[in-house]
Every structure is written in C-alpha cells, then in structure tokens.
Amino acid sequence: MPTPPPDLIQLTRAQVLQALRHMDAEGPRMPLSTVYDLVYKSKRYAPRAVAQLAYRLALGQPDAVWPLPAGAPTNQVLEKLSFTIATKRPTLENSPLLDGDVAAQEQMQELYTGPVPEAPPAKTRRSDAAVPPAPAEVQEPVASYAAPEPYAKPQALAELFMSEEKLDAALAALRRRRNLILQGPPGTGKTFLARRLAWLELSATDARRVELVQFHPSYSYEDFVQGFRPDGQGQFQLQNGILLNFCQRAAQDLERPYFLLIDELNRGNVARIFGELLLLLEADKRGPAHAVRLPYAPAGSAPFFVPDNVHIIGTLNLADRSLAPLDYALRRRFAFVNLKPEFGPPLQQFLSEQGVPEAIITRLTTRLSDLNHVIADDPELGPDYCIGHSYFCQPPPDPAEATAWLQLILDQEIAPLLTDYWLDQPAKAAQQTKKLLS
C-alpha cells in the first residue's frame, strides 16, 4: 500500500497539543526516537509517537496506525504545524517532572538561583498594548551521518600498525568481556584503534551505532549518567546523561551491537563518573534482571540496566601519572590491551607508500627509536613516556616537502615534550634535542 503524501495527513496543531498533554499526564512512557526530537516548551518527544497519538485522538480510534514512517515524512507534517523538530543532543530525554506535577516543579524552581521573571498581568487594559515577541526557538543542525560502508579485517590491517595476531587478540578480549581498555604511551593510536575495533564488530563504518565521549576533570556522574542540569529557561531539570541515552538506543535494537568509546578515560574521576556502572558493566550483570534504581530517579520510574549489546572501549594514556588512577574494582571489569610505539616496517612501508623519501624515513625511524630507548631507560620516565608513531602519520602530499615536514614536527612537537620530560635536567633535554634535530 503506497504511503500517502504529507499533505493528505489531516492533523491540526490543537490535536498535536492535545497529544502532548496526554503524554505529559501519563509520564515518559513513549518510546524515544533515534535521531530526531519534537521540542516544545523545553521538553523533547519522539516525533512519530506524538503524531501517532494525535492521529488516534483525531480519528477517535485507539488502534489507528499513523501511516507515515519516522524521520522526514513525519517531521514534515509536524513542522507544517509550526512545531520544532531538532536532532538529538547528548541529553535527549524529557524531565520526568512534568507540567502536571506542580509541587515537583516548584521544588525544582527553588534550585535556580537566578532572577525570577515577573508574571505577566492577568489582563491588559489597553487593547493596543505592545506585546513583546516570543523568543525564537533555535533550530539545531540536522545530523549528517556518512553512509555506512563495509569494513573488514584486511582494511583494518592496512590502516593499523599491528599484526593480525594482536588484532585478533584485541577482538577476542572485546567479545569476551564487552569492556576493553587500550592503554599505552601518547601517540600510539589508541582512539584510532578503538573506532576500528567497533567497525570490525559492526562489519561497517556505521556512525549511528558508535558514540564517542571524552572524559576530563570537570566531567561528572550528572553528565554521564543522570542528574539535575539547567535547561534553556535557566531552571534545573532532571536530565539523562550520555550513557542512559545510549543504552536506550541500544535497547531498541538488541539484534545489533553498539559501541561507546571513552577517550582519555583516566582524565576524569572514573569511579565517581561511572557510579552504578561499576556493577552493571560486568558481562554477567547485563539485562533487566540486574537493573538498579538510580539515585536521582523519581519514585516509580523504571530501574536502569545495561543492554547485552552495549560494548565499551576506553583509552588510557599511561604517561598521565597526575590523573586519577583506576581502582582495582573497576579494573576487574575490563580487559586491557597494551599498545607500543611502532617505528618498524609497518610505519616505514606506510610512509614509503605516501611518497616520503627513503632517506627521510630512515632518519625518522632511527632517531625516534634511539630517543625512545633513552626515555625507556630513564628511571624517572620509563616506557610509558616513549614517543608514539601517530605524530608522523600525516605526511605531506608533495615528497619535496617531507624534509621540512619532519623538521617542523621534531622542532615544534617533540622537542618541547623533551623539555618537559627533563624539566629538572635541562642539560639532558638539550642534549637529546640536539641529537634529534641535527
């Protein structure tokens, strides 16, 4: 049966508003959308779910089926009724404290420390009184995912400076534990490898099932899991974090794997950020049977669990000793894969295929290998501070520029790092910098 054009779908704005009121009264029970949200009064709704309910109310038929698919066809109908359709942000779900819960709303407003706007007068005495225009809602950019392309092991081996045996071992650890940490010195391609491990398991470069987040010192449980955060009106609302939204997406597609990539894992306070995830990460603690109640969740809300198809890959920079270490309880939930700098044949072949002259390749690999030996033998540094190969993975397209390219990287990126490494030994830093640049 052909799909009717949007112009033939008879819905009014009043019917859609009635559907939104029904949703608010019933609580956040409607399914979440994958890419788009209908945004109304700082709340977000699944567009097709809204259209479905409005359609049933309009026809007076509880079992009526909305005839248009999700996405652009449904969005066009709602946009013609002056509703805003936006792509998802890292925070997607509505606050469970809805307009109908007046007492809860008032309690939340007390958390806001800014100025309280004055209520408008009940009646305007002059009919020609100027009415200030309503603030325009900001339209978010439309998500533009590249079309997924097939991805297999030969492509990965061509991009990665690692053997097939080591790649297979990393994939086996990911499948066994579902949680993997790639650790090594800076510049060893940890994030690059993390994304390709996900692609290999997906058999495609599917960005819709891979989410990347980076931890940092200001990152919190409220950002990652759930907490009260200010909305566009300056008031605090209970909002889900990236983890909950990602798990909700994965739970709607249990037949396929989903991958959450956490870059710079140890730059945040991991134990505090993860919270209940410390329990739910375990491979045998997945699914509804092991769901737990979140501390911010209101009474009566469904408990949270991590679906079976969610995989987590973290990257950990071993040179960042000043950052929060991972405790042993968290370490037991992950498998670990060590990465090392690679200045051997794989990098040499890659640079040669990019047109870098052999003399430049020899100079690069010889000097960096010698420097890494010095760093690894230093009792104050050690192997965790070695220089990775990622600094040299984007050679210039013109081979004539290769000499200047290498010299600039050594002078502007590697030499300042050596000065910082041997801050209390300036003579040694100067000596190694001279050997590197001469």
mmCIF file of C-alpha atoms in Angstrom, residues 178-415:
data_model
loop_
_atom_site.group_PDB
_atom_site.id
_atom_site.type_symbol
_atom_site.label_atom_id
_atom_site.label_comp_id
_atom_site.label_asym_id
_atom_site.label_seq_id
_atom_site.Cartn_x
_atom_site.Cartn_y
_atom_site.Cartn_z
ATOM 1 C CA ARG A 178 32.458 -6.495 26.310
ATOM 2 C CA ASN A 179 34.626 -3.888 28.037
ATOM 3 C CA LEU A 180 38.103 -3.110 26.747
ATOM 4 C CA ILE A 181 40.793 -0.566 27.614
ATOM 5 C CA LEU A 182 43.516 0.320 25.130
ATOM 6 C CA GLN A 183 46.483 1.662 27.068
ATOM 7 C CA GLY A 184 49.894 2.930 26.048
ATOM 8 C CA PRO A 185 52.171 5.950 25.689
ATOM 9 C CA PRO A 186 50.851 9.082 23.986
ATOM 10 C CA GLY A 187 50.639 8.925 20.212
ATOM 11 C CA THR A 188 50.215 5.175 19.833
ATOM 12 C CA GLY A 189 46.859 5.347 18.014
ATOM 13 C CA LYS A 190 44.574 4.215 20.849
ATOM 14 C CA THR A 191 41.477 6.162 19.766
ATOM 15 C CA PHE A 192 42.145 5.292 16.125
ATOM 16 C CA LEU A 193 42.223 1.595 17.010
ATOM 17 C CA ALA A 194 39.135 1.844 19.251
ATOM 18 C CA ARG A 195 36.966 3.088 16.398
ATOM 19 C CA ARG A 196 38.246 0.388 14.046
ATOM 20 C CA LEU A 197 37.581 -2.368 16.551
ATOM 21 C CA ALA A 198 33.988 -1.151 16.691
ATOM 22 C CA TRP A 199 33.774 -1.061 12.904
ATOM 23 C CA LEU A 200 35.127 -4.597 12.660
ATOM 24 C CA GLU A 201 32.437 -5.871 15.026
ATOM 25 C CA LEU A 202 29.790 -3.921 13.101
ATOM 26 C CA SER A 203 31.256 -5.025 9.733
ATOM 27 C CA ALA A 204 30.634 -1.436 8.614
ATOM 28 C CA THR A 205 31.631 2.167 9.341
ATOM 29 C CA ASP A 206 28.264 2.783 10.986
ATOM 30 C CA ALA A 207 28.485 6.062 12.939
ATOM 31 C CA ARG A 208 24.920 5.657 14.231
ATOM 32 C CA ARG A 209 25.953 2.772 16.474
ATOM 33 C CA VAL A 210 29.233 4.250 17.704
ATOM 34 C CA GLU A 211 29.275 7.062 20.279
ATOM 35 C CA LEU A 212 32.456 8.879 21.354
ATOM 36 C CA VAL A 213 32.815 10.784 24.626
ATOM 37 C CA GLN A 214 35.947 12.211 26.239
ATOM 38 C CA PHE A 215 36.415 12.364 29.998
ATOM 39 C CA HIS A 216 38.034 15.417 31.611
ATOM 40 C CA PRO A 217 38.477 16.770 35.161
ATOM 41 C CA SER A 218 35.119 18.603 35.085
ATOM 42 C CA TYR A 219 33.159 15.604 33.804
ATOM 43 C CA SER A 220 30.695 14.202 36.344
ATOM 44 C CA TYR A 221 28.148 11.486 37.074
ATOM 45 C CA GLU A 222 25.423 14.010 36.230
ATOM 46 C CA ASP A 223 26.887 14.446 32.732
ATOM 47 C CA PHE A 224 27.427 10.746 32.091
ATOM 48 C CA VAL A 225 24.502 9.006 33.837
ATOM 49 C CA GLN A 226 21.759 11.295 35.200
ATOM 50 C CA GLY A 227 21.366 14.476 37.208
ATOM 51 C CA PHE A 228 19.863 17.943 37.526
ATOM 52 C CA ARG A 229 21.135 20.387 34.928
ATOM 53 C CA PRO A 230 19.935 23.801 33.717
ATOM 54 C CA ASP A 231 17.667 23.927 30.694
ATOM 55 C CA GLY A 232 17.163 26.660 28.138
ATOM 56 C CA GLN A 233 14.929 28.588 30.548
ATOM 57 C CA GLY A 234 17.575 28.743 33.285
ATOM 58 C CA GLN A 235 15.803 26.236 35.505
ATOM 59 C CA PHE A 236 17.154 22.904 36.713
ATOM 60 C CA GLN A 237 15.603 19.792 35.201
ATOM 61 C CA LEU A 238 16.351 16.119 35.768
ATOM 62 C CA GLN A 239 18.073 15.008 32.582
ATOM 63 C CA ASN A 240 19.609 11.777 31.384
ATOM 64 C CA GLY A 241 23.278 11.692 30.501
ATOM 65 C CA ILE A 242 25.041 10.206 27.513
ATOM 66 C CA LEU A 243 25.184 6.702 28.970
ATOM 67 C CA LEU A 244 21.437 6.378 29.620
ATOM 68 C CA ASN A 245 20.520 7.780 26.223
ATOM 69 C CA PHE A 246 22.993 5.483 24.507
ATOM 70 C CA CYS A 247 21.678 2.427 26.379
ATOM 71 C CA GLN A 248 18.100 3.360 25.471
ATOM 72 C CA ARG A 249 19.055 3.479 21.794
ATOM 73 C CA ALA A 250 20.805 0.117 22.051
ATOM 74 C CA ALA A 251 17.842 -1.446 23.887
ATOM 75 C CA GLN A 252 15.612 -0.669 20.907
ATOM 76 C CA ASP A 253 17.965 -2.568 18.574
ATOM 77 C CA LEU A 254 19.075 -5.627 20.555
ATOM 78 C CA GLU A 255 19.953 -7.661 17.484
ATOM 79 C CA ARG A 256 22.938 -5.444 16.648
ATOM 80 C CA PRO A 257 25.950 -4.351 18.762
ATOM 81 C CA TYR A 258 26.511 -0.767 19.934
ATOM 82 C CA PHE A 259 29.840 0.753 20.990
ATOM 83 C CA LEU A 260 30.523 3.537 23.461
ATOM 84 C CA LEU A 261 34.084 4.871 23.079
ATOM 85 C CA ILE A 262 35.514 6.724 26.089
ATOM 86 C CA ASP A 263 38.597 8.719 25.177
ATOM 87 C CA GLU A 264 41.127 9.760 27.855
ATOM 88 C CA LEU A 265 39.417 7.560 30.430
ATOM 89 C CA ASN A 266 41.731 8.476 33.305
ATOM 90 C CA ARG A 267 41.405 12.248 32.838
ATOM 91 C CA GLY A 268 38.182 12.101 34.859
ATOM 92 C CA ASN A 269 37.341 10.716 38.284
ATOM 93 C CA VAL A 270 36.272 7.392 36.819
ATOM 94 C CA ALA A 271 34.821 5.826 39.982
ATOM 95 C CA ARG A 272 32.585 8.868 40.566
ATOM 96 C CA ILE A 273 31.574 9.235 36.917
ATOM 97 C CA PHE A 274 30.626 5.583 36.477
ATOM 98 C CA GLY A 275 28.553 5.185 39.650
ATOM 99 C CA GLU A 276 26.243 2.185 39.267
ATOM 100 C CA LEU A 277 28.000 1.268 36.033
ATOM 101 C CA LEU A 278 30.670 -0.340 38.201
ATOM 102 C CA LEU A 279 28.210 -3.194 38.802
ATOM 103 C CA LEU A 280 26.318 -3.170 35.522
ATOM 104 C CA LEU A 281 29.455 -3.262 33.359
ATOM 105 C CA GLU A 282 30.137 -6.908 34.127
ATOM 106 C CA ALA A 283 29.295 -9.235 31.244
ATOM 107 C CA ASP A 284 27.104 -11.411 33.509
ATOM 108 C CA LYS A 285 25.264 -8.419 35.026
ATOM 109 C CA ARG A 286 23.649 -7.185 31.826
ATOM 110 C CA GLY A 287 19.932 -7.015 31.089
ATOM 111 C CA PRO A 288 16.730 -6.202 33.045
ATOM 112 C CA ALA A 289 17.338 -8.953 35.622
ATOM 113 C CA HIS A 290 20.202 -6.892 37.084
ATOM 114 C CA ALA A 291 18.615 -3.442 36.825
ATOM 115 C CA VAL A 292 19.250 -0.966 39.656
ATOM 116 C CA ARG A 293 17.471 2.157 40.859
ATOM 117 C CA LEU A 294 19.368 5.338 40.039
ATOM 118 C CA PRO A 295 19.791 7.824 42.910
ATOM 119 C CA TYR A 296 18.271 10.759 41.001
ATOM 120 C CA ALA A 297 15.388 8.786 39.501
ATOM 121 C CA PRO A 298 11.922 9.711 40.870
ATOM 122 C CA ALA A 299 9.836 7.134 42.676
ATOM 123 C CA GLY A 300 8.035 4.778 40.339
ATOM 124 C CA SER A 301 10.431 5.152 37.431
ATOM 125 C CA ALA A 302 11.870 2.075 35.754
ATOM 126 C CA PRO A 303 15.263 0.884 37.035
ATOM 127 C CA PHE A 304 18.316 1.162 34.797
ATOM 128 C CA PHE A 305 20.249 -1.668 33.178
ATOM 129 C CA VAL A 306 22.947 -2.010 30.522
ATOM 130 C CA PRO A 307 21.698 -3.974 27.486
ATOM 131 C CA ASP A 308 23.573 -7.073 26.338
ATOM 132 C CA ASN A 309 24.536 -5.456 23.043
ATOM 133 C CA VAL A 310 26.440 -2.500 24.564
ATOM 134 C CA HIS A 311 30.242 -2.611 24.381
ATOM 135 C CA ILE A 312 32.574 -0.074 25.984
ATOM 136 C CA ILE A 313 36.079 0.708 24.711
ATOM 137 C CA GLY A 314 38.205 3.125 26.722
ATOM 138 C CA THR A 315 41.617 4.627 26.018
ATOM 139 C CA LEU A 316 44.149 5.285 28.739
ATOM 140 C CA ASN A 317 47.309 7.380 28.418
ATOM 141 C CA LEU A 318 49.941 5.777 30.639
ATOM 142 C CA ALA A 319 52.081 8.930 30.736
ATOM 143 C CA ASP A 320 49.413 10.885 32.643
ATOM 144 C CA ARG A 321 50.544 9.926 36.125
ATOM 145 C CA SER A 322 48.986 13.009 37.699
ATOM 146 C CA LEU A 323 45.494 11.871 36.736
ATOM 147 C CA ALA A 324 43.126 9.705 38.756
ATOM 148 C CA PRO A 325 44.214 6.036 38.691
ATOM 149 C CA LEU A 326 41.730 3.252 38.061
ATOM 150 C CA ASP A 327 40.842 1.353 41.203
ATOM 151 C CA TYR A 328 41.062 -2.435 41.276
ATOM 152 C CA ALA A 329 37.289 -2.919 41.342
ATOM 153 C CA LEU A 330 36.992 -1.061 38.042
ATOM 154 C CA ARG A 331 39.983 -2.833 36.521
ATOM 155 C CA ARG A 332 38.293 -6.195 37.072
ATOM 156 C CA ARG A 333 35.515 -5.144 34.699
ATOM 157 C CA PHE A 334 37.843 -4.543 31.747
ATOM 158 C CA ALA A 335 40.287 -6.424 29.579
ATOM 159 C CA PHE A 336 43.469 -4.476 28.810
ATOM 160 C CA VAL A 337 45.446 -4.285 25.567
ATOM 161 C CA ASN A 338 48.858 -2.609 25.579
ATOM 162 C CA LEU A 339 49.966 -0.521 22.609
ATOM 163 C CA LYS A 340 53.563 0.492 21.904
ATOM 164 C CA PRO A 341 55.242 2.955 19.524
ATOM 165 C CA GLU A 342 55.792 1.390 16.121
ATOM 166 C CA PHE A 343 58.759 2.665 14.116
ATOM 167 C CA GLY A 344 59.469 -0.633 12.368
ATOM 168 C CA PRO A 345 58.483 -1.994 8.935
ATOM 169 C CA PRO A 346 54.723 -1.200 9.135
ATOM 170 C CA LEU A 347 55.326 2.552 9.555
ATOM 171 C CA GLN A 348 58.203 2.533 7.082
ATOM 172 C CA GLN A 349 56.051 0.856 4.444
ATOM 173 C CA PHE A 350 53.195 3.287 5.092
ATOM 174 C CA LEU A 351 55.441 6.341 4.705
ATOM 175 C CA SER A 352 57.018 4.884 1.577
ATOM 176 C CA GLU A 353 53.573 4.371 0.022
ATOM 177 C CA GLN A 354 52.816 8.024 0.815
ATOM 178 C CA GLY A 355 55.839 9.120 -1.193
ATOM 179 C CA VAL A 356 58.175 10.053 1.672
ATOM 180 C CA PRO A 357 61.811 9.664 0.509
ATOM 181 C CA GLU A 358 63.723 6.721 1.953
ATOM 182 C CA ALA A 359 66.382 8.983 3.495
ATOM 183 C CA ILE A 360 63.697 10.837 5.477
ATOM 184 C CA ILE A 361 62.090 7.572 6.587
ATOM 185 C CA THR A 362 65.442 6.243 7.797
ATOM 186 C CA ARG A 363 66.227 9.462 9.649
ATOM 187 C CA LEU A 364 62.797 9.499 11.304
ATOM 188 C CA THR A 365 62.678 5.875 12.431
ATOM 189 C CA THR A 366 66.315 5.706 13.543
ATOM 190 C CA ARG A 367 66.267 8.857 15.648
ATOM 191 C CA LEU A 368 62.878 8.191 17.244
ATOM 192 C CA SER A 369 63.851 4.620 18.070
ATOM 193 C CA ASP A 370 67.092 5.826 19.689
ATOM 194 C CA LEU A 371 65.222 8.522 21.615
ATOM 195 C CA ASN A 372 62.669 6.010 22.895
ATOM 196 C CA HIS A 373 65.478 3.778 24.169
ATOM 197 C CA VAL A 374 66.831 6.722 26.180
ATOM 198 C CA ILE A 375 63.371 7.539 27.561
ATOM 199 C CA ALA A 376 62.624 3.917 28.468
ATOM 200 C CA ASP A 377 65.973 3.572 30.296
ATOM 201 C CA ASP A 378 65.446 6.744 32.320
ATOM 202 C CA PRO A 379 64.392 5.768 35.886
ATOM 203 C CA GLU A 380 62.270 8.932 36.191
ATOM 204 C CA LEU A 381 60.361 8.228 32.988
ATOM 205 C CA GLY A 382 60.264 4.684 31.641
ATOM 206 C CA PRO A 383 58.493 3.029 28.681
ATOM 207 C CA ASP A 384 55.184 4.769 29.408
ATOM 208 C CA TYR A 385 56.701 8.080 28.242
ATOM 209 C CA CYS A 386 58.000 6.904 24.875
ATOM 210 C CA ILE A 387 57.086 8.897 21.753
ATOM 211 C CA GLY A 388 54.334 7.341 19.652
ATOM 212 C CA HIS A 389 54.184 7.000 15.887
ATOM 213 C CA SER A 390 50.934 8.975 15.473
ATOM 214 C CA TYR A 391 52.928 12.207 15.186
ATOM 215 C CA PHE A 392 54.127 11.045 11.771
ATOM 216 C CA CYS A 393 51.018 9.501 10.199
ATOM 217 C CA GLN A 394 50.044 12.510 8.036
ATOM 218 C CA PRO A 395 52.963 13.184 5.684
ATOM 219 C CA PRO A 396 52.634 15.950 3.088
ATOM 220 C CA PRO A 397 51.303 15.032 -0.365
ATOM 221 C CA ASP A 398 54.379 16.551 -2.028
ATOM 222 C CA PRO A 399 57.537 14.479 -1.381
ATOM 223 C CA ALA A 400 59.627 17.636 -1.773
ATOM 224 C CA GLU A 401 58.087 18.951 1.469
ATOM 225 C CA ALA A 402 58.955 15.851 3.508
ATOM 226 C CA THR A 403 62.208 17.243 4.933
ATOM 227 C CA ALA A 404 60.580 20.432 6.205
ATOM 228 C CA TRP A 405 57.579 18.432 7.481
ATOM 229 C CA LEU A 406 59.752 16.165 9.617
ATOM 230 C CA GLN A 407 61.895 19.022 10.894
ATOM 231 C CA LEU A 408 58.858 21.037 11.997
ATOM 232 C CA ILE A 409 57.345 18.088 13.903
ATOM 233 C CA LEU A 410 60.641 17.407 15.670
ATOM 234 C CA ASP A 411 61.173 21.073 16.480
ATOM 235 C CA GLN A 412 57.618 22.144 17.357
ATOM 236 C CA GLU A 413 56.111 18.975 18.913
ATOM 237 C CA ILE A 414 58.777 16.520 20.074
ATOM 238 C CA ALA A 415 61.441 18.958 21.351
#
